[in-house]
Tab-separated table of C-alpha atoms in Angstrom:
chain	number	residue	atom	x	y	z
A	1	UNK	CA	-0.076	-0.019	-0.326
A	2	UNK	CA	2.888	2.345	1.124
A	3	UNK	CA	4.097	1.322	-2.809
A	4	UNK	CA	0.803	2.408	-4.759
A	5	UNK	CA	0.177	5.387	-2.197
A	6	UNK	CA	4.231	6.665	-2.834
A	7	UNK	CA	3.235	6.449	-6.784
A	8	UNK	CA	-0.431	8.659	-7.252
A	9	UNK	CA	1.731	11.214	-4.620
A	10	UNK	CA	4.345	11.057	-7.754
A	11	UNK	CA	1.752	11.589	-9.991
A	12	UNK	CA	0.508	14.874	-8.180
A	13	UNK	CA	3.789	16.343	-8.675
A	14	UNK	CA	3.849	15.937	-12.423
A	15	UNK	CA	3.300	19.272	-13.993
A	16	UNK	CA	2.400	17.556	-18.134
A	17	UNK	CA	-0.387	19.087	-19.830
A	18	UNK	CA	-0.627	16.205	-22.355
A	19	UNK	CA	-1.519	14.547	-18.562
A	20	UNK	CA	-5.443	14.278	-17.036
A	21	UNK	CA	-4.121	14.787	-13.886
A	22	UNK	CA	-7.241	12.894	-11.473
A	23	UNK	CA	-6.428	9.852	-14.122
A	24	UNK	CA	-2.883	9.249	-13.205
A	25	UNK	CA	-2.863	9.669	-9.417
A	26	UNK	CA	-6.218	7.089	-9.864
A	27	UNK	CA	-4.302	4.058	-11.506
A	28	UNK	CA	-1.119	5.215	-9.150
A	29	UNK	CA	-3.721	3.918	-6.609
A	30	UNK	CA	-5.325	1.148	-7.864
A	31	UNK	CA	-1.984	-0.327	-9.976
A	32	UNK	CA	-0.341	-2.512	-8.014
A	33	UNK	CA	-3.937	-3.694	-6.260
A	34	UNK	CA	-3.623	-7.069	-8.666
A	35	UNK	CA	0.375	-7.666	-6.922
A	36	UNK	CA	-1.190	-7.062	-2.889
A	37	UNK	CA	-4.435	-8.813	-3.969
A	38	UNK	CA	-1.690	-12.810	-5.322
A	39	UNK	CA	1.837	-11.801	-4.104
A	40	UNK	CA	4.706	-10.347	-5.579
A	41	UNK	CA	5.980	-12.570	-7.299
A	42	UNK	CA	9.694	-12.131	-8.762
A	43	UNK	CA	10.226	-13.710	-12.665
A	44	UNK	CA	12.695	-16.698	-11.229
A	45	UNK	CA	9.282	-17.463	-8.681
A	46	UNK	CA	6.337	-17.129	-11.833
A	47	UNK	CA	6.009	-17.095	-15.508
A	48	UNK	CA	5.893	-13.871	-16.913
A	49	UNK	CA	1.719	-15.254	-18.859
A	50	UNK	CA	0.974	-16.656	-15.247
A	51	UNK	CA	1.931	-14.175	-12.783
A	52	UNK	CA	-0.281	-12.267	-15.427
A	53	UNK	CA	-3.072	-14.815	-15.792
A	54	UNK	CA	-2.966	-14.795	-12.009
A	55	UNK	CA	-3.068	-11.246	-10.861
A	56	UNK	CA	-5.784	-10.521	-14.113
A	57	UNK	CA	-8.480	-13.684	-11.983
A	58	UNK	CA	-7.920	-11.723	-9.083
A	59	UNK	CA	-8.891	-8.193	-10.377
A	60	UNK	CA	-12.268	-9.917	-12.555
A	61	UNK	CA	-12.937	-11.527	-8.494
A	62	UNK	CA	-12.335	-8.728	-6.783
A	63	UNK	CA	-14.500	-6.582	-10.134
A	64	UNK	CA	-17.331	-8.824	-10.631
A	65	UNK	CA	-18.130	-10.915	-6.947
A	66	UNK	CA	-16.556	-9.057	-4.455
A	67	UNK	CA	-17.303	-4.887	-5.569
A	68	UNK	CA	-19.828	-5.948	-7.757
A	69	UNK	CA	-22.027	-4.079	-6.650
A	70	UNK	CA	-20.328	-0.717	-5.849
A	71	UNK	CA	-20.581	1.881	-8.694
A	72	UNK	CA	-16.827	2.968	-9.482
A	73	UNK	CA	-16.308	-0.748	-9.553
A	74	UNK	CA	-15.774	-0.877	-13.547
A	75	UNK	CA	-13.317	2.179	-13.228
A	76	UNK	CA	-10.741	0.575	-11.134
A	77	UNK	CA	-11.216	-2.355	-13.102
A	78	UNK	CA	-11.349	0.048	-16.763
A	79	UNK	CA	-8.176	1.856	-15.251
A	80	UNK	CA	-5.760	-1.284	-13.672
A	81	UNK	CA	-6.197	-2.765	-16.856
A	82	UNK	CA	-5.540	-0.001	-19.227
A	83	UNK	CA	-2.293	-0.276	-16.985
A	84	UNK	CA	-1.274	-3.313	-17.636
A	85	UNK	CA	-1.440	-3.084	-20.667
A	86	UNK	CA	0.050	0.829	-21.785
A	87	UNK	CA	-2.075	2.091	-23.221
A	88	UNK	CA	-2.068	5.881	-22.290
A	89	UNK	CA	0.479	8.672	-21.955
A	90	UNK	CA	-1.057	8.214	-18.134
A	91	UNK	CA	-0.178	4.785	-17.874
A	92	UNK	CA	3.214	5.689	-19.207
A	93	UNK	CA	4.168	7.615	-16.785
A	94	UNK	CA	2.546	5.668	-14.456
A	95	UNK	CA	4.438	2.940	-15.054
A	96	UNK	CA	8.144	5.494	-15.066
A	97	UNK	CA	6.602	6.340	-11.701
A	98	UNK	CA	6.344	2.794	-10.114
A	99	UNK	CA	10.387	2.456	-11.094
A	100	UNK	CA	11.169	5.823	-9.591
A	101	UNK	CA	9.303	4.987	-6.907
A	102	UNK	CA	10.756	1.574	-6.927
A	103	UNK	CA	14.549	3.234	-7.116
A	104	UNK	CA	13.787	5.819	-3.739
A	105	UNK	CA	13.016	3.169	-1.412
A	106	UNK	CA	16.319	1.377	-1.641
A	107	UNK	CA	17.439	5.110	-1.613
A	108	UNK	CA	16.156	5.070	1.486
A	109	UNK	CA	16.668	1.322	2.810
A	110	UNK	CA	20.722	2.129	1.295
A	111	UNK	CA	20.610	5.467	3.539
A	112	UNK	CA	18.925	3.552	6.853
A	113	UNK	CA	21.453	1.416	6.172
A	114	UNK	CA	25.323	2.010	4.822
A	115	UNK	CA	25.919	-0.818	4.227
A	116	UNK	CA	22.980	-2.783	2.078
A	117	UNK	CA	24.477	-1.903	-1.845
A	118	UNK	CA	20.999	-2.411	-3.353
A	119	UNK	CA	22.316	-0.518	-6.731
A	120	UNK	CA	20.552	-4.107	-8.969
A	121	UNK	CA	17.709	-1.697	-7.859
A	122	UNK	CA	19.594	1.659	-9.348
A	123	UNK	CA	20.766	0.157	-12.800
A	124	UNK	CA	17.860	-2.235	-13.818
A	125	UNK	CA	15.233	0.868	-14.566
A	126	UNK	CA	18.613	2.902	-15.976
A	127	UNK	CA	16.901	3.983	-19.180
A	128	UNK	CA	13.711	2.706	-18.824
A	129	UNK	CA	12.139	5.412	-17.398
A	130	UNK	CA	10.563	8.463	-20.324
A	131	UNK	CA	9.180	10.456	-18.450
A	132	UNK	CA	11.144	13.554	-18.849
A	133	UNK	CA	10.322	14.933	-14.851
A	134	UNK	CA	10.316	11.903	-14.563
A	135	UNK	CA	13.846	10.788	-15.485
A	136	UNK	CA	15.030	14.485	-14.175
A	137	UNK	CA	13.506	12.779	-10.351
A	138	UNK	CA	16.245	9.132	-11.132
A	139	UNK	CA	18.780	11.888	-12.346
A	140	UNK	CA	18.737	14.002	-9.109
A	141	UNK	CA	18.328	10.787	-6.695
A	142	UNK	CA	21.093	9.178	-8.166
A	143	UNK	CA	23.687	11.496	-8.725
C-alpha cells in the first residue's frame, strides 16, 4: 500500500498538460492492486504469463464478485487494465513512477543501512524511465 500511495502522490507532482492528473492519480492508486491480492512474484518464481493470468483472475474476482455492487468497480478495473496494457500517456507515466518509487525506496534503505548495496535496483531502472520530469528526478537521486 505504501508503494502505491507513493506512486499516486508522485503523479500529483507532475506538470504535464498532455496528462489527465485525476486519471493518473487514480491509476497510481490501483496499479498494483492485483499484486496485493496474489503476491509480488519475481521472474524467478513464476513465468510472466502465469503472473498475468493470476493477476487478471484476482482482479476479475475482486471487481465482479466482491465489489460487483460498488458504483465505480468497473472504473477501477478499467484503470488497472489500461495500466497493464500501457494504453495511455497516464499508464506510461504511472509505470515510470512505479520504477522511480522503487529506487526511491531502495535509496532510503541504503541510507538506513550504509552497508546495504541495492545498486541492482538502480541498474534495473536505468534507461527505462521515459517521462522527462521523472527522468530528471531519477538523475538527481542517482547523483
